[in-house]
mmCIF file of C-alpha atoms in Angstrom:
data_model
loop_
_atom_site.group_PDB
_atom_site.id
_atom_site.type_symbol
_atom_site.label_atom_id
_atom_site.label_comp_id
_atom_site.label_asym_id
_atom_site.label_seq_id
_atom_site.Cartn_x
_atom_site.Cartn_y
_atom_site.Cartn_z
ATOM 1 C CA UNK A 17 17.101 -16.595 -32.188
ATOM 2 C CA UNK A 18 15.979 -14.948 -28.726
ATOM 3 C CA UNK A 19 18.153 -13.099 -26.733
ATOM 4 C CA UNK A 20 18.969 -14.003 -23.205
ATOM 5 C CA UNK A 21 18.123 -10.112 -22.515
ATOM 6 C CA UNK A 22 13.952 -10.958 -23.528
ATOM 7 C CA UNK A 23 14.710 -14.226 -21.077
ATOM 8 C CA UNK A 24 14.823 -12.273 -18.075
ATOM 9 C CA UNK A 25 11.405 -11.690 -16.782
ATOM 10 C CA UNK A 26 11.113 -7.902 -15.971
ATOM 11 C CA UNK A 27 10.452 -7.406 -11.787
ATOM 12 C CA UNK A 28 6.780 -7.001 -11.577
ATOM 13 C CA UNK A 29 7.825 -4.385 -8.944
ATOM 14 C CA UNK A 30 9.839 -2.031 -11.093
ATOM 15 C CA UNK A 31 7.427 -2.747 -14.090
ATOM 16 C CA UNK A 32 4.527 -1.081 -11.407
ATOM 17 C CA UNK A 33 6.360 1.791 -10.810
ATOM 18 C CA UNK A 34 7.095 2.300 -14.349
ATOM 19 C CA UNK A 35 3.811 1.919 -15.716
ATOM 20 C CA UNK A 36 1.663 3.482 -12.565
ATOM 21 C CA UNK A 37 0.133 6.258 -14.063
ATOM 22 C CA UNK A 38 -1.631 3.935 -16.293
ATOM 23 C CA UNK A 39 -2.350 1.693 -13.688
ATOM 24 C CA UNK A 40 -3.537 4.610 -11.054
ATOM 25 C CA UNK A 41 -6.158 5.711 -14.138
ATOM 26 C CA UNK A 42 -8.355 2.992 -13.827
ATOM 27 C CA UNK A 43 -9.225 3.692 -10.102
ATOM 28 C CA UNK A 44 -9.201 7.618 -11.202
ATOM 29 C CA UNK A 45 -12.901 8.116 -10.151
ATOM 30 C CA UNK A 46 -11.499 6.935 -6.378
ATOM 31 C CA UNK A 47 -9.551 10.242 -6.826
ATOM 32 C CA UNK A 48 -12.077 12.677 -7.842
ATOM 33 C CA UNK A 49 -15.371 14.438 -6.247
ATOM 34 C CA UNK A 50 -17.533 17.736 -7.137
ATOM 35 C CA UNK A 51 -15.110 19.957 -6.168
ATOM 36 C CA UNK A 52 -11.309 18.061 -7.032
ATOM 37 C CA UNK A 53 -9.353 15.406 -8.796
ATOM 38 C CA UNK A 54 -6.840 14.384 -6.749
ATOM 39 C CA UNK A 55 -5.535 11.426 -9.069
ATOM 40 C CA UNK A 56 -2.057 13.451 -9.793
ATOM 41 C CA UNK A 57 -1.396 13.373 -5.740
ATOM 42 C CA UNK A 58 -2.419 10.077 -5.500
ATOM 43 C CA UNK A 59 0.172 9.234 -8.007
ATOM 44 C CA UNK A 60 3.029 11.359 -6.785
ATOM 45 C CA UNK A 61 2.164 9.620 -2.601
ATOM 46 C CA UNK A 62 3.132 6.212 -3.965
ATOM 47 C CA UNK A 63 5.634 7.420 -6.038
ATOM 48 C CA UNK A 64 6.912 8.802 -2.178
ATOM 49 C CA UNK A 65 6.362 5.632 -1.135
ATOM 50 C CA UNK A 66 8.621 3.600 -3.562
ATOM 51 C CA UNK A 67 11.399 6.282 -4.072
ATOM 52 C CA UNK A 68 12.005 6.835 0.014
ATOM 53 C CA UNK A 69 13.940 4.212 2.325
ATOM 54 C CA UNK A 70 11.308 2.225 3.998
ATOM 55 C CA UNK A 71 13.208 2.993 8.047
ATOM 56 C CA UNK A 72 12.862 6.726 6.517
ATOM 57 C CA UNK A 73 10.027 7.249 5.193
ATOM 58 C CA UNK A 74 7.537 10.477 5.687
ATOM 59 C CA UNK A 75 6.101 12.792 4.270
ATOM 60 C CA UNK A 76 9.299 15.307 4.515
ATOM 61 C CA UNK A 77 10.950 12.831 2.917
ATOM 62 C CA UNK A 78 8.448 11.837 0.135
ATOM 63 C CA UNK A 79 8.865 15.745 -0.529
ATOM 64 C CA UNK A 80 12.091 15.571 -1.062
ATOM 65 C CA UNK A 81 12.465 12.217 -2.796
ATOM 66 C CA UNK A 82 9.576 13.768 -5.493
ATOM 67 C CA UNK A 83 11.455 16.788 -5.946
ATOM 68 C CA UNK A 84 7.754 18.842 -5.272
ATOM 69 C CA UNK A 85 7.748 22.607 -6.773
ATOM 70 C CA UNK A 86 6.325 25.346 -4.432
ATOM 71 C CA UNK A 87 3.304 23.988 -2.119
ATOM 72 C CA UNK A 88 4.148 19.902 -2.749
ATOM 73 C CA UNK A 89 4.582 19.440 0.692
ATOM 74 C CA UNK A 90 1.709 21.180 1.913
ATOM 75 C CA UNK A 91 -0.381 19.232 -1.310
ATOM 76 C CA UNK A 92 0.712 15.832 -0.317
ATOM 77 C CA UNK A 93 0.168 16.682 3.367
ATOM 78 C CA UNK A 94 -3.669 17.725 2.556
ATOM 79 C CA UNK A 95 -4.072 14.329 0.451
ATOM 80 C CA UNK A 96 -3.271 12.290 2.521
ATOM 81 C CA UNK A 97 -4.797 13.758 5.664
ATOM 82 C CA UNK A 98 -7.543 15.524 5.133
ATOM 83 C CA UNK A 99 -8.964 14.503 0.993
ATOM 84 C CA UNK A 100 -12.432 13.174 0.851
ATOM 85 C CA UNK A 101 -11.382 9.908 -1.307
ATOM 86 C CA UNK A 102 -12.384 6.992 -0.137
ATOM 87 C CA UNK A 103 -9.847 4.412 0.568
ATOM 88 C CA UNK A 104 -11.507 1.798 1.838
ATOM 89 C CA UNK A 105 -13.872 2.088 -1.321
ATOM 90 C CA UNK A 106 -10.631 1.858 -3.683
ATOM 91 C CA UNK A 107 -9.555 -1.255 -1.435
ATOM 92 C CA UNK A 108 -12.719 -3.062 -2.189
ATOM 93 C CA UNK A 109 -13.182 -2.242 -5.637
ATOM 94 C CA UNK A 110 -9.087 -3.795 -6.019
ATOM 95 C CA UNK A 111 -10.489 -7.018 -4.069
ATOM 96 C CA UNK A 112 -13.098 -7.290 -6.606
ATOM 97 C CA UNK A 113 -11.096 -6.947 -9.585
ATOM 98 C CA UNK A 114 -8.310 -9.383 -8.191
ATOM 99 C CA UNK A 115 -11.326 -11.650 -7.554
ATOM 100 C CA UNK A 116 -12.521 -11.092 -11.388
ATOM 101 C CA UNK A 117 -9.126 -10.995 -12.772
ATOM 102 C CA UNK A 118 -8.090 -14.590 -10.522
ATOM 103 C CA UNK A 119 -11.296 -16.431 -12.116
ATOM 104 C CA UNK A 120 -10.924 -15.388 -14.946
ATOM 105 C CA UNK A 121 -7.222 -17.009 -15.527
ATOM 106 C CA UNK A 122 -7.658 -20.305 -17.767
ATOM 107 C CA UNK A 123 -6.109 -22.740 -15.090
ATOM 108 C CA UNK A 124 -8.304 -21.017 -12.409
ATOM 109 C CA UNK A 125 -10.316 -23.581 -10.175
ATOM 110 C CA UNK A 126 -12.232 -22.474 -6.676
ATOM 111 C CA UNK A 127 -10.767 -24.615 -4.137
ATOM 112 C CA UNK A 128 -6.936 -23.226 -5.138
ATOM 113 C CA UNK A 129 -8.096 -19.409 -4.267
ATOM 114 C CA UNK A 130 -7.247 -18.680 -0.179
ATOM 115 C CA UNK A 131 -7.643 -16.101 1.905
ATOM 116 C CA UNK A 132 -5.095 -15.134 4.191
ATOM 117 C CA UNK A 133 -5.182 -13.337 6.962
ATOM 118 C CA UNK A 134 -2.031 -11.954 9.264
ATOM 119 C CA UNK A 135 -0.535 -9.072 11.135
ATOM 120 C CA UNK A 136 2.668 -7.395 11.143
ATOM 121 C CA UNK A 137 4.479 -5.261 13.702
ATOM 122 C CA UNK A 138 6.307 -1.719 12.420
ATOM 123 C CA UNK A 139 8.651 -1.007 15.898
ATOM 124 C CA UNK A 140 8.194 2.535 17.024
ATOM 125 C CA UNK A 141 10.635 4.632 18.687
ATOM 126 C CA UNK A 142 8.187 7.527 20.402
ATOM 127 C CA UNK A 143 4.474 6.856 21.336
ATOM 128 C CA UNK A 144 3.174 9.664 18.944
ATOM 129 C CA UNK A 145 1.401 7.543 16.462
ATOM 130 C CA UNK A 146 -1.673 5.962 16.402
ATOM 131 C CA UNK A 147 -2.091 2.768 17.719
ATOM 132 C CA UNK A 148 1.764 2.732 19.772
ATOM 133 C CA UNK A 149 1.606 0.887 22.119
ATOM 134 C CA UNK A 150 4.222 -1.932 24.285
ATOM 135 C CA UNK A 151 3.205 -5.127 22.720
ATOM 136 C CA UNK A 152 3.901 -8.258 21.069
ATOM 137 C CA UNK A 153 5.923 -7.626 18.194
ATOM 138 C CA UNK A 154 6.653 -11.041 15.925
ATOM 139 C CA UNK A 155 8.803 -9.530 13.908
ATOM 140 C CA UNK A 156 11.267 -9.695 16.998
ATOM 141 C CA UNK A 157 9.567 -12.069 18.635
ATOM 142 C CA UNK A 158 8.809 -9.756 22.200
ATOM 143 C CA UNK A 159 6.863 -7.104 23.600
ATOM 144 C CA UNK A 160 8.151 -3.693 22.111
ATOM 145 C CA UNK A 161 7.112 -0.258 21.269
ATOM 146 C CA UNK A 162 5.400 -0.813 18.041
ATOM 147 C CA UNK A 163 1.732 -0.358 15.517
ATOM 148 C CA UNK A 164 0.504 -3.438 14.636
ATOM 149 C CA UNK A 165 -1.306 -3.868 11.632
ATOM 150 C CA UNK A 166 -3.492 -7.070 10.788
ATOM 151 C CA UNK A 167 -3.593 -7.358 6.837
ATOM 152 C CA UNK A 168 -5.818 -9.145 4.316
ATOM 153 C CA UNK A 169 -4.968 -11.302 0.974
ATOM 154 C CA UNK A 170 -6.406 -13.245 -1.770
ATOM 155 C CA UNK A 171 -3.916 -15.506 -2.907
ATOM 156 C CA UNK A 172 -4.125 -17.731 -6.148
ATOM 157 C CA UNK A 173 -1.142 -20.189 -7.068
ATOM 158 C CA UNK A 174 1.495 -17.878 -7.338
ATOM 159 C CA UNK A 175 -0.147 -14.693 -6.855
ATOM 160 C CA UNK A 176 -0.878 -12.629 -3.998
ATOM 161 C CA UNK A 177 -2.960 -9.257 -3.867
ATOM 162 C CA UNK A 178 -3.151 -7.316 -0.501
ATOM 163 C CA UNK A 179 -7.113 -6.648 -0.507
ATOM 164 C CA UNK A 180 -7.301 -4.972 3.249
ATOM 165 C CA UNK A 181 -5.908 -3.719 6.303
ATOM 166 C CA UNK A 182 -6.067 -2.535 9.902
ATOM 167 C CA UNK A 183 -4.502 -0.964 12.378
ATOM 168 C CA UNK A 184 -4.987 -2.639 15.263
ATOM 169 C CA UNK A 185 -5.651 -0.555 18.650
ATOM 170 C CA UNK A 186 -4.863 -1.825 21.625
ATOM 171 C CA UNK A 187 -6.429 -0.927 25.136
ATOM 172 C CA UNK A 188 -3.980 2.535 26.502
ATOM 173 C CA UNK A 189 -4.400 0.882 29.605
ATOM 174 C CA UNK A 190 -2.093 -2.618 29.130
ATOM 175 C CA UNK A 191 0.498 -0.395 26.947
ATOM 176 C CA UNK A 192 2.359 1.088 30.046
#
């Protein structure tokens, strides 16, 4: 008999952040050069990034959120900024093994793979960050304070992998 407990499908979300180390260590060599590994950082920033409110997250935050010992904040701070890894190598290295992985699938035919292509406004309060700017913000449907970022997927029937993004940078001189 099968319980209705193994009928739930587990969220693929949760099941991520449960299992990311081992997920992280097959893009370790992203994470690593002559001189560092920073695959334990790169672990603990998305970590951050699930455990802190979306409208509050940074890097403070993350910090706290992590529960960092001694120099976490400064670590994290020198990660993300200033590490030699190369994102946009790990982001086309994932596009390639979401590519692999799609074909591979048994019901997997050409025509049924798309590639979609959108942007996204985040609303801004101050003008401090990259790319802030008064523009058209879809999410609310106006011209706002706000980064927009234009994002990349390969979708397959029901799946859908994020395989780049953008920030995009509008002219300083339409944003006042």
């Amino acid at each position: 008999m099968v319980s209705s407990k193994s009928l739930v499908r587990q969220d693929p979300l949760r099941s991520l952040q449960e299992n990311l180390a081992f997920h992280i260590e097959d893009d370790h060599q992203h994470f690593q050069t002559a001189t560092s590994d920073s695959l334990e950082l790169s672990e603990a920033s998305i970590r951050g990034l699930f455990k802190t409110e979306a409208s509050w997250r940074n890097l403070e935050r993350m910090n706290e959120e992590l529960e960092m010992s001694g120099d976490g904040y400064q670590r994290l701070q020198q990660f993300i900024s200033d590490s030699p890894w190369s994102a946009s190598a790990l982001i086309r290295d994932m596009a390639l093994k979401t590519s692999a992985f799609y074909a591979s699938q048994p019901t997997y035919q050409r025509r049924d793979v798309g590639y979609i292509v959108d942007e996204s406004a985040h609303l801004k309060k101050g003008n401090q960050s990259v790319g802030v700017a008064r523009q058209y913000a879809g999410v609310i449907g106006k011209v706002e304070n706000c980064q927009v970022g234009v994002y990349a997927s390969l979708v397959w029937n029901t799946h859908s992998t994020l395989i780049n993004a953008r920030l995009y940078l509008p002219d300083r001189g339409l944003d006042r």
